[in-house]
Short mmCIF file of C-alpha atoms and ligand atoms in Angstrom, two decimals:
data_model
loop_
_atom_site.label_atom_id
_atom_site.label_comp_id
_atom_site.label_asym_id
_atom_site.label_seq_id
_atom_site.Cartn_x
_atom_site.Cartn_y
_atom_site.Cartn_z
CA MET A 1 -9.57 -1.87 27.27
CA ARG A 2 -8.71 -0.66 23.79
CA MET A 3 -5.17 -0.03 22.60
CA TYR A 4 -6.45 2.92 20.57
CA ASP A 5 -7.52 4.69 23.79
CA LEU A 6 -4.17 4.06 25.48
CA ILE A 7 -2.26 5.47 22.50
CA GLN A 8 -4.52 8.53 22.54
CA LYS A 9 -3.97 8.98 26.28
CA LYS A 10 -0.18 8.79 26.01
CA LYS A 11 -0.20 11.07 22.94
CA GLN A 12 -1.91 13.71 25.09
CA GLY A 13 0.75 13.36 27.79
CA ALA A 14 -1.26 11.53 30.46
CA SER A 15 0.10 8.70 32.58
CA LEU A 16 -0.99 5.14 31.96
CA SER A 17 -2.23 3.19 34.97
CA LYS A 18 -0.67 -0.03 36.26
CA GLU A 19 -3.60 -2.02 34.90
CA GLU A 20 -3.30 -0.42 31.48
CA ILE A 21 0.43 -1.12 31.18
CA SER A 22 0.07 -4.66 32.44
CA TRP A 23 -2.79 -5.34 29.98
CA MET A 24 -0.88 -3.77 27.07
CA VAL A 25 2.29 -5.84 27.66
CA LYS A 26 0.33 -9.07 28.11
CA GLU A 27 -1.78 -8.59 24.99
CA TYR A 28 1.17 -7.51 22.89
CA THR A 29 3.20 -10.57 23.93
CA LEU A 30 0.25 -12.79 23.01
CA GLY A 31 0.02 -11.16 19.59
CA ALA A 32 -3.41 -9.61 20.26
CA ILE A 33 -2.08 -6.06 19.85
CA PRO A 34 -0.57 -5.54 16.40
CA ASP A 35 2.91 -4.09 15.84
CA TYR A 36 1.51 -0.92 14.21
CA GLN A 37 -0.38 0.03 17.36
CA MET A 38 2.57 -0.75 19.62
CA SER A 39 4.83 1.31 17.29
CA ALA A 40 2.50 4.28 17.71
CA MET A 41 2.61 3.82 21.48
CA MET A 42 6.42 3.64 21.53
CA MET A 43 6.64 6.82 19.46
CA ALA A 44 4.17 8.57 21.82
CA VAL A 45 6.41 7.49 24.75
CA CYS A 46 9.42 8.96 22.93
CA PHE A 47 7.66 12.34 22.77
CA GLN A 48 5.78 12.34 26.09
CA GLY A 49 8.00 10.16 28.28
CA MET A 50 6.91 7.94 31.14
CA ASP A 51 6.88 8.79 34.84
CA GLU A 52 8.57 6.68 37.53
CA ALA A 53 5.48 4.59 38.29
CA GLU A 54 4.87 3.84 34.61
CA THR A 55 8.51 2.92 34.04
CA LEU A 56 8.51 0.54 37.00
CA GLN A 57 5.25 -1.07 35.89
CA LEU A 58 6.50 -1.54 32.34
CA THR A 59 9.61 -3.25 33.73
CA LEU A 60 7.65 -5.55 36.04
CA SER A 61 5.18 -6.48 33.32
CA MET A 62 8.00 -7.36 30.93
CA ARG A 63 9.81 -9.30 33.69
CA ASP A 64 6.66 -11.32 34.33
CA SER A 65 5.99 -12.01 30.64
CA GLY A 66 8.16 -15.16 30.83
CA ASP A 67 10.25 -17.25 33.22
CA VAL A 68 11.39 -15.61 36.44
CA LEU A 69 14.22 -17.66 37.91
CA ASP A 70 13.70 -18.86 41.46
CA LEU A 71 17.11 -18.91 43.14
CA SER A 72 15.75 -19.25 46.67
CA SER A 73 17.37 -22.68 47.08
CA ILE A 74 20.80 -21.04 46.81
CA SER A 75 21.98 -19.95 50.24
CA GLY A 76 23.43 -16.47 50.71
CA ILE A 77 22.81 -13.14 49.00
CA LYS A 78 23.02 -13.63 45.23
CA VAL A 79 24.58 -10.59 43.57
CA ASP A 80 24.44 -10.11 39.81
CA LYS A 81 26.42 -7.69 37.68
CA HIS A 82 25.44 -6.19 34.36
CA SER A 83 27.37 -4.03 31.92
CA THR A 84 25.72 -1.83 29.32
CA GLY A 85 28.46 -3.06 27.00
CA GLY A 86 31.77 -1.81 25.75
CA VAL A 87 34.90 -2.74 23.84
CA GLY A 88 37.36 -5.08 25.59
CA ASP A 89 34.93 -5.66 28.44
CA LYS A 90 36.04 -8.97 29.96
CA THR A 91 35.09 -7.80 33.46
CA SER A 92 32.77 -10.73 34.27
CA LEU A 93 35.53 -13.28 33.58
CA VAL A 94 37.63 -11.73 36.36
CA LEU A 95 35.02 -10.37 38.72
CA ALA A 96 32.86 -13.48 38.99
CA PRO A 97 35.66 -15.77 40.27
CA MET A 98 37.03 -13.03 42.56
CA VAL A 99 33.66 -12.51 44.22
CA ALA A 100 32.82 -16.23 44.31
CA ALA A 101 36.20 -16.92 45.95
CA LEU A 102 34.94 -14.82 48.88
CA GLY A 103 31.94 -17.11 49.29
CA ILE A 104 29.41 -14.78 47.63
CA PRO A 105 27.17 -16.82 45.32
CA VAL A 106 27.32 -15.69 41.69
CA ALA A 107 24.46 -17.15 39.66
CA LYS A 108 24.72 -15.42 36.34
CA MET A 109 22.90 -15.56 33.04
CA SER A 110 24.94 -14.31 30.12
CA GLY A 111 24.47 -13.90 26.41
CA ARG A 112 26.40 -14.14 23.20
CA GLY A 113 25.02 -11.04 21.56
CA LEU A 114 26.00 -9.12 18.49
CA GLY A 115 29.06 -6.97 18.73
CA HIS A 116 32.71 -6.35 18.17
CA THR A 117 33.72 -9.46 20.06
CA GLY A 118 31.58 -12.25 21.38
CA GLY A 119 29.76 -12.08 24.69
CA THR A 120 30.91 -13.70 27.92
CA ILE A 121 29.69 -17.11 26.73
CA ASP A 122 31.72 -16.98 23.50
CA LYS A 123 34.80 -16.05 25.48
CA LEU A 124 34.30 -18.90 27.92
CA GLU A 125 33.97 -21.31 25.00
CA CYS A 126 37.68 -20.74 24.36
CA PHE A 127 38.05 -23.46 27.01
CA PRO A 128 37.48 -26.73 25.12
CA GLY A 129 34.35 -28.54 26.27
CA PHE A 130 32.92 -25.60 28.21
CA THR A 131 29.14 -25.31 28.04
CA THR A 132 26.50 -22.95 29.40
CA SER A 133 23.65 -25.24 28.35
CA LEU A 134 22.83 -26.25 31.89
CA SER A 135 19.50 -27.27 33.35
CA GLN A 136 18.23 -24.98 36.08
CA GLU A 137 18.92 -27.76 38.61
CA GLN A 138 22.58 -28.12 37.50
CA PHE A 139 23.00 -24.35 37.56
CA ILE A 140 21.70 -24.10 41.13
CA GLU A 141 23.66 -27.18 42.24
CA ASN A 142 26.90 -25.67 40.88
CA VAL A 143 26.33 -22.35 42.65
CA ASN A 144 25.63 -24.11 45.93
CA ARG A 145 28.74 -26.25 45.53
CA ILE A 146 31.35 -23.84 44.13
CA LYS A 147 29.55 -20.46 44.40
CA LEU A 148 29.73 -19.75 40.70
CA SER A 149 27.82 -20.75 37.60
CA ILE A 150 27.01 -19.02 34.32
CA MET A 151 24.19 -20.26 32.12
CA GLY A 152 22.91 -19.10 28.75
CA GLN A 153 19.80 -16.94 28.74
CA THR A 154 16.68 -19.09 28.65
CA ALA A 155 14.60 -18.57 25.51
CA ASN A 156 11.64 -17.48 27.60
CA LEU A 157 13.38 -14.72 29.57
CA ALA A 158 11.33 -11.52 29.32
CA PRO A 159 9.79 -12.39 25.90
CA ALA A 160 7.82 -9.13 25.93
CA ASP A 161 11.10 -7.21 25.94
CA LYS A 162 12.50 -9.36 23.14
CA LYS A 163 9.49 -8.57 20.94
CA LEU A 164 9.33 -4.91 21.91
CA TYR A 165 13.06 -4.33 21.47
CA ALA A 166 12.94 -5.79 17.95
CA LEU A 167 10.08 -3.41 17.17
CA ARG A 168 11.84 -0.38 18.67
CA ASP A 169 14.94 -1.24 16.70
CA VAL A 170 13.15 -0.74 13.38
CA THR A 171 10.90 2.18 14.37
CA ALA A 172 13.56 4.60 15.68
CA THR A 173 12.26 4.27 19.24
CA VAL A 174 15.23 2.65 20.99
CA ASN A 175 16.66 5.88 22.28
CA GLN A 176 14.28 6.76 25.13
CA MET A 177 15.58 6.57 28.69
CA SER A 178 12.58 4.87 30.35
CA LEU A 179 12.34 2.34 27.54
CA ILE A 180 16.06 1.48 27.68
CA ALA A 181 16.10 1.23 31.49
CA SER A 182 13.00 -0.94 31.65
CA SER A 183 14.29 -3.18 28.86
CA ILE A 184 17.62 -3.87 30.60
CA MET A 185 16.11 -4.19 34.08
CA SER A 186 13.27 -6.52 33.04
CA LYS A 187 15.89 -9.12 32.01
CA LYS A 188 18.03 -8.56 35.11
CA LEU A 189 15.04 -8.90 37.43
CA ALA A 190 13.87 -12.08 35.66
CA ALA A 191 17.33 -13.59 36.26
CA GLY A 192 16.41 -13.86 39.94
CA SER A 193 19.34 -12.46 41.96
CA ASP A 194 18.86 -10.58 45.24
CA ALA A 195 21.02 -7.55 44.40
CA ILE A 196 22.36 -5.99 41.22
CA VAL A 197 25.50 -4.01 40.38
CA LEU A 198 25.27 -2.12 37.09
CA ASP A 199 28.28 -0.98 35.09
CA VAL A 200 26.98 1.90 33.00
CA LYS A 201 29.57 2.86 30.43
CA THR A 202 30.08 6.26 28.87
CA GLY A 203 32.30 7.50 26.06
CA ASN A 204 32.98 6.81 22.42
CA GLY A 205 32.60 3.02 22.63
CA ALA A 206 29.50 3.06 24.83
CA PHE A 207 25.77 2.94 24.20
CA MET A 208 25.52 6.20 26.19
CA GLN A 209 28.24 8.38 24.72
CA GLU A 210 27.43 11.47 26.83
CA GLU A 211 28.25 11.30 30.53
CA SER A 212 25.00 13.08 31.49
CA ASP A 213 22.97 10.43 29.59
CA ALA A 214 24.90 7.62 31.29
CA PHE A 215 24.10 9.12 34.71
CA ALA A 216 20.44 9.54 33.75
CA LEU A 217 20.25 5.89 32.68
CA ALA A 218 22.08 4.79 35.83
CA ARG A 219 19.62 6.73 38.02
CA GLU A 220 16.62 5.30 36.19
CA MET A 221 17.87 1.72 36.56
CA VAL A 222 18.75 2.13 40.25
CA ARG A 223 15.26 3.53 40.82
CA ILE A 224 13.66 0.57 39.04
CA GLY A 225 15.82 -2.01 40.85
CA ASN A 226 15.05 -0.58 44.26
CA GLY A 227 11.37 -0.15 43.31
CA ALA A 228 11.31 -3.87 42.47
CA GLY A 229 12.71 -4.71 45.90
CA LYS A 230 16.30 -5.47 44.84
CA ARG A 231 19.19 -3.47 46.19
CA THR A 232 20.77 -1.93 43.10
CA VAL A 233 23.94 0.11 42.67
CA ALA A 234 25.25 1.66 39.46
CA VAL A 235 28.87 2.52 38.71
CA VAL A 236 29.37 4.87 35.75
CA THR A 237 32.67 3.98 34.04
CA ASP A 238 34.80 5.29 31.20
CA MET A 239 34.67 3.84 27.67
CA ASP A 240 36.64 6.53 25.87
CA GLN A 241 39.23 3.86 25.15
CA PRO A 242 38.88 0.06 25.13
CA LEU A 243 38.94 -1.51 28.58
CA GLY A 244 42.33 -3.11 29.21
CA CYS A 245 44.62 -3.99 26.32
CA ALA A 246 42.96 -7.02 24.72
CA VAL A 247 40.04 -6.90 22.29
CA GLY A 248 39.05 -10.29 20.85
CA ASN A 249 37.83 -13.46 22.49
CA ALA A 250 40.89 -15.64 23.30
CA LEU A 251 43.05 -12.52 23.77
CA GLU A 252 40.56 -11.27 26.36
CA VAL A 253 40.52 -14.64 28.13
CA LYS A 254 44.33 -14.50 28.31
CA GLU A 255 44.13 -11.00 29.75
CA ALA A 256 41.52 -12.16 32.27
CA ILE A 257 43.89 -14.95 33.40
CA LEU A 258 46.77 -12.46 33.64
CA SER A 259 44.53 -10.22 35.74
CA LEU A 260 43.71 -13.06 38.12
CA ASN A 261 47.47 -13.59 38.38
CA GLY A 262 47.80 -10.00 39.60
CA GLN A 263 49.04 -8.59 36.30
CA GLY A 264 45.92 -6.94 34.90
CA PRO A 265 46.07 -3.58 33.09
CA SER A 266 45.52 -0.75 35.59
CA ASP A 267 42.49 0.83 33.88
CA PHE A 268 40.76 -2.54 33.70
CA MET A 269 41.54 -3.47 37.31
CA GLU A 270 40.25 -0.10 38.49
CA VAL A 271 36.85 -0.96 37.02
CA VAL A 272 37.00 -4.56 38.31
CA TYR A 273 37.71 -3.37 41.86
CA ALA A 274 35.10 -0.60 41.78
CA LEU A 275 32.39 -3.07 40.71
CA GLY A 276 33.72 -5.83 42.95
CA GLU A 277 33.62 -3.59 46.02
CA GLN A 278 29.93 -2.91 45.44
CA MET A 279 29.22 -6.62 44.93
CA VAL A 280 31.02 -7.51 48.17
CA LEU A 281 29.16 -4.77 50.08
CA LEU A 282 25.79 -5.91 48.70
CA GLY A 283 26.76 -9.52 49.38
CA GLY A 284 27.20 -8.61 53.03
CA LYS A 285 30.85 -9.68 53.29
CA ALA A 286 32.26 -6.24 54.14
CA ARG A 287 31.07 -3.02 55.73
CA THR A 288 33.32 -0.53 53.97
CA GLN A 289 34.71 -0.12 50.48
CA GLN A 290 38.26 -0.43 51.85
CA GLU A 291 37.43 -3.69 53.60
CA ALA A 292 35.81 -5.03 50.42
CA ARG A 293 38.84 -4.07 48.33
CA ALA A 294 41.22 -5.76 50.75
CA LEU A 295 39.21 -8.99 50.57
CA LEU A 296 39.14 -8.92 46.77
CA SER A 297 42.82 -8.12 46.54
CA ASP A 298 43.63 -11.02 48.89
CA ALA A 299 41.58 -13.37 46.70
CA VAL A 300 43.86 -12.45 43.78
CA LYS A 301 47.13 -12.50 45.73
CA SER A 302 46.42 -15.86 47.34
CA GLY A 303 45.56 -17.46 43.98
CA ALA A 304 42.05 -18.31 45.27
CA ALA A 305 40.32 -16.36 42.47
CA LEU A 306 42.37 -18.04 39.73
CA LYS A 307 41.66 -21.44 41.27
CA LYS A 308 37.96 -20.54 41.34
CA LEU A 309 38.05 -19.83 37.60
CA ALA A 310 39.60 -23.27 36.92
CA GLU A 311 37.06 -24.95 39.20
CA PHE A 312 34.19 -23.16 37.46
CA VAL A 313 35.47 -24.08 33.97
CA GLU A 314 35.76 -27.75 35.02
CA ALA A 315 32.30 -27.74 36.63
CA GLN A 316 30.82 -26.73 33.27
CA GLY A 317 32.63 -29.37 31.23
CA GLY A 318 35.67 -27.30 30.20
CA ASP A 319 39.36 -28.04 30.43
CA GLY A 320 40.44 -26.12 33.53
CA SER A 321 44.14 -26.77 32.88
CA TYR A 322 44.02 -23.99 30.26
CA VAL A 323 43.68 -21.52 33.14
CA TYR A 324 47.24 -22.45 34.15
CA HIS A 325 48.41 -22.81 30.52
CA PRO A 326 46.84 -19.91 28.63
CA GLU A 327 49.36 -20.48 25.81
CA LEU A 328 47.06 -23.39 24.82
CA LEU A 329 44.20 -21.00 23.98
CA PRO A 330 43.49 -20.41 20.27
CA THR A 331 46.07 -18.20 18.51
CA ALA A 332 45.89 -16.49 15.12
CA SER A 333 48.33 -17.22 12.28
CA HIS A 334 49.24 -13.63 11.26
CA ILE A 335 50.68 -10.91 13.46
CA LEU A 336 50.91 -7.32 12.26
CA GLU A 337 52.21 -4.36 14.25
CA VAL A 338 50.53 -0.97 13.93
CA LYS A 339 53.15 1.81 14.00
CA SER A 340 52.75 5.41 15.07
CA SER A 341 53.32 8.11 12.45
CA GLU A 342 53.10 10.83 15.10
CA GLU A 343 54.83 11.85 18.32
CA GLY A 344 53.25 12.92 21.59
CA PHE A 345 50.83 11.46 24.10
CA VAL A 346 47.84 9.21 23.48
CA THR A 347 44.83 11.36 24.40
CA ARG A 348 42.03 9.05 23.27
CA ILE A 349 41.58 5.67 21.58
CA LEU A 350 38.24 5.56 19.80
CA ALA A 351 36.92 2.33 21.25
CA GLU A 352 34.30 2.00 18.55
CA GLU A 353 37.01 1.91 15.83
CA ILE A 354 39.05 -0.72 17.69
CA GLY A 355 35.86 -2.76 18.07
CA LEU A 356 35.23 -2.49 14.33
CA ALA A 357 38.80 -3.64 13.66
CA SER A 358 38.10 -6.76 15.74
CA LEU A 359 34.85 -7.30 13.84
CA ILE A 360 36.68 -7.04 10.49
CA LEU A 361 39.13 -9.70 11.70
CA GLY A 362 36.20 -12.05 12.41
CA GLY A 363 36.18 -11.65 16.20
CA GLY A 364 32.53 -10.57 16.44
CA ARG A 365 29.14 -11.19 14.88
CA SER A 366 27.50 -8.88 12.38
CA THR A 367 24.39 -11.10 12.26
CA LYS A 368 22.88 -13.44 14.84
CA ASP A 369 24.11 -16.53 12.97
CA SER A 370 27.66 -15.39 12.07
CA GLU A 371 30.51 -17.72 13.01
CA ILE A 372 33.02 -16.17 15.33
CA ASP A 373 36.82 -16.61 15.17
CA LEU A 374 37.99 -16.93 18.76
CA SER A 375 41.68 -16.47 17.98
CA VAL A 376 41.71 -13.02 16.33
CA GLY A 377 41.75 -9.52 17.77
CA VAL A 378 43.82 -6.53 18.74
CA LEU A 379 46.27 -6.05 21.59
CA LEU A 380 46.83 -2.40 22.48
CA LYS A 381 50.45 -1.62 23.36
CA LYS A 382 49.92 2.08 24.05
CA LYS A 383 46.98 3.27 26.08
CA ARG A 384 45.65 6.70 26.98
CA GLY A 385 48.33 8.82 28.65
CA CYS A 386 51.27 6.87 27.15
CA GLN A 387 54.04 8.79 25.41
CA VAL A 388 54.73 7.65 21.84
CA ALA A 389 57.60 8.29 19.47
CA TYR A 390 57.53 8.06 15.70
CA GLY A 391 57.60 4.37 14.67
CA ASP A 392 56.53 3.02 18.08
CA THR A 393 54.15 0.08 18.04
CA LEU A 394 50.67 1.27 19.02
CA ALA A 395 48.96 -2.09 18.79
CA THR A 396 49.37 -5.64 17.51
CA ILE A 397 46.83 -7.23 15.18
CA TYR A 398 46.16 -10.98 15.43
CA ALA A 399 44.55 -12.18 12.21
CA ASN A 400 43.95 -15.27 10.12
CA ASN A 401 43.64 -13.36 6.86
CA ARG A 402 46.12 -10.83 5.54
CA ASN A 403 43.59 -8.61 3.77
CA GLN A 404 41.46 -8.40 6.88
CA ALA A 405 44.59 -7.49 8.86
CA LEU A 406 45.35 -4.63 6.47
CA GLU A 407 41.79 -3.34 6.66
CA ALA A 408 41.90 -3.50 10.47
CA TYR A 409 45.23 -1.60 10.40
CA GLY A 410 43.52 1.48 8.94
CA LYS A 411 40.80 1.42 11.60
CA ILE A 412 43.36 1.20 14.41
CA VAL A 413 45.46 4.08 13.07
CA ASN A 414 42.28 6.19 12.91
CA ALA A 415 41.36 5.20 16.45
CA TYR A 416 44.47 6.73 18.00
CA GLU A 417 44.37 10.43 18.88
CA ILE A 418 47.81 11.83 19.75
CA GLY A 419 48.24 15.21 21.45
CA GLU A 420 50.91 17.31 23.12
CA ALA A 421 50.13 16.40 26.72
CA PRO A 422 48.67 13.44 28.56
CA PRO A 423 44.95 13.97 29.28
CA GLU A 424 43.26 14.12 32.67
CA ALA A 425 40.93 11.15 32.76
CA SER A 426 39.31 8.95 35.35
CA MET A 427 37.90 5.46 34.90
CA ILE A 428 35.21 5.79 37.56
CA LYS A 429 32.86 8.69 36.87
CA GLY A 430 30.56 8.09 39.81
CA ILE A 431 28.74 5.54 41.97
CA LEU A 432 24.99 5.73 42.53
CA THR A 433 23.61 3.83 45.48
CA THR A 434 20.30 5.73 45.44
CA PRO A 435 18.55 7.46 42.51
N1 LIG B 501 19.96 -2.85 25.68
C1 LIG B 501 18.80 -3.43 26.01
O1 LIG B 501 18.76 -4.56 26.50
N2 LIG B 501 17.66 -2.72 25.79
C2 LIG B 501 17.64 -1.48 25.28
O2 LIG B 501 16.58 -0.91 25.13
C3 LIG B 501 18.88 -0.91 24.93
C4 LIG B 501 20.03 -1.62 25.14
#
């Protein structure tokens, strides 16, 4: 096979065969196909697209380019959850212990990632001693024992995707639906769970800002998951304001603990329950959404989910007592209140701007090697639909540097859109169980 011929074929709008895609991914990962040829192929895909069979084959080839976790020694149906990413998204910290408390095994790989705040791993490292550097044996042993473990992504997870994504990033070829869906799903499938719940976010702070694009991505990923033999459900959720009130690592951990104590912000809990219901259904512990919700709600009310979080933190070397004493978590030295200069109702909070405020404060990474400040962030006091009067506090900034706090102030003021009436808005835009 020659890469030149495959590029030519795709340029003319024909479909590539399974063998051609498999060969191309293998040779590219090995370094036998140069970046300039793969760039041409990616651009041809951007113009000509890929059909369902091609998209599935690309995903499977990227999945198989590295380690594929074997979780067969964990009993029960392993259900994973993935979010396309948003601002204030601490869902995993709450959902994983809730679901595990019901006896559904949660064997999760998470990342740090670039972004406005750290990833799930950074947030969990607010608990002193906590580590996700576990051997595969420890990881599996923990899930069998307490139903929950989170490990860092292995270096050799879907290496073809890692290489291809870096190339797409610098050749303006990220934004193609089949390429995005196969990239995300190759990593999820390599992580080895039996079923997958996807949280596809839409709105200002989301990768897919337009709702129609979010649904298209959701459909594509559900199709791939099911095509790969894993039951897959996607929930399309709102990101036209940050999720919950806390944005910033330790602040988000505190909010997660509050949520497990039954005091979570309503918008956040709506998303947690919508995703949790699907996980419980896929995990075979309930037959209806109502039944699943009742089980999840009981796990919170009884304190079982909070206890599961403490148990999980301890099992991975962390100090679980912080779960019962969140006041011990890192706190910033400066507090600054952001005041409203308008009256009316909050109609939108540009999540992207709030995320940037957190980044300015040091709560996120702008490069792979940046140090992260776990204590800083933003706590929103007024959310969408709230009435505000002149001089009301919209948000509180937690900072360790006054100049950074002032810079973040401007971003937060810009993020708030105030109108004359509260908007109609729903957190859950739709649930896709089949493509
Ligand atoms: N996230 C991914 O993992 N891959 C993409 O292509 C886009 C977002």
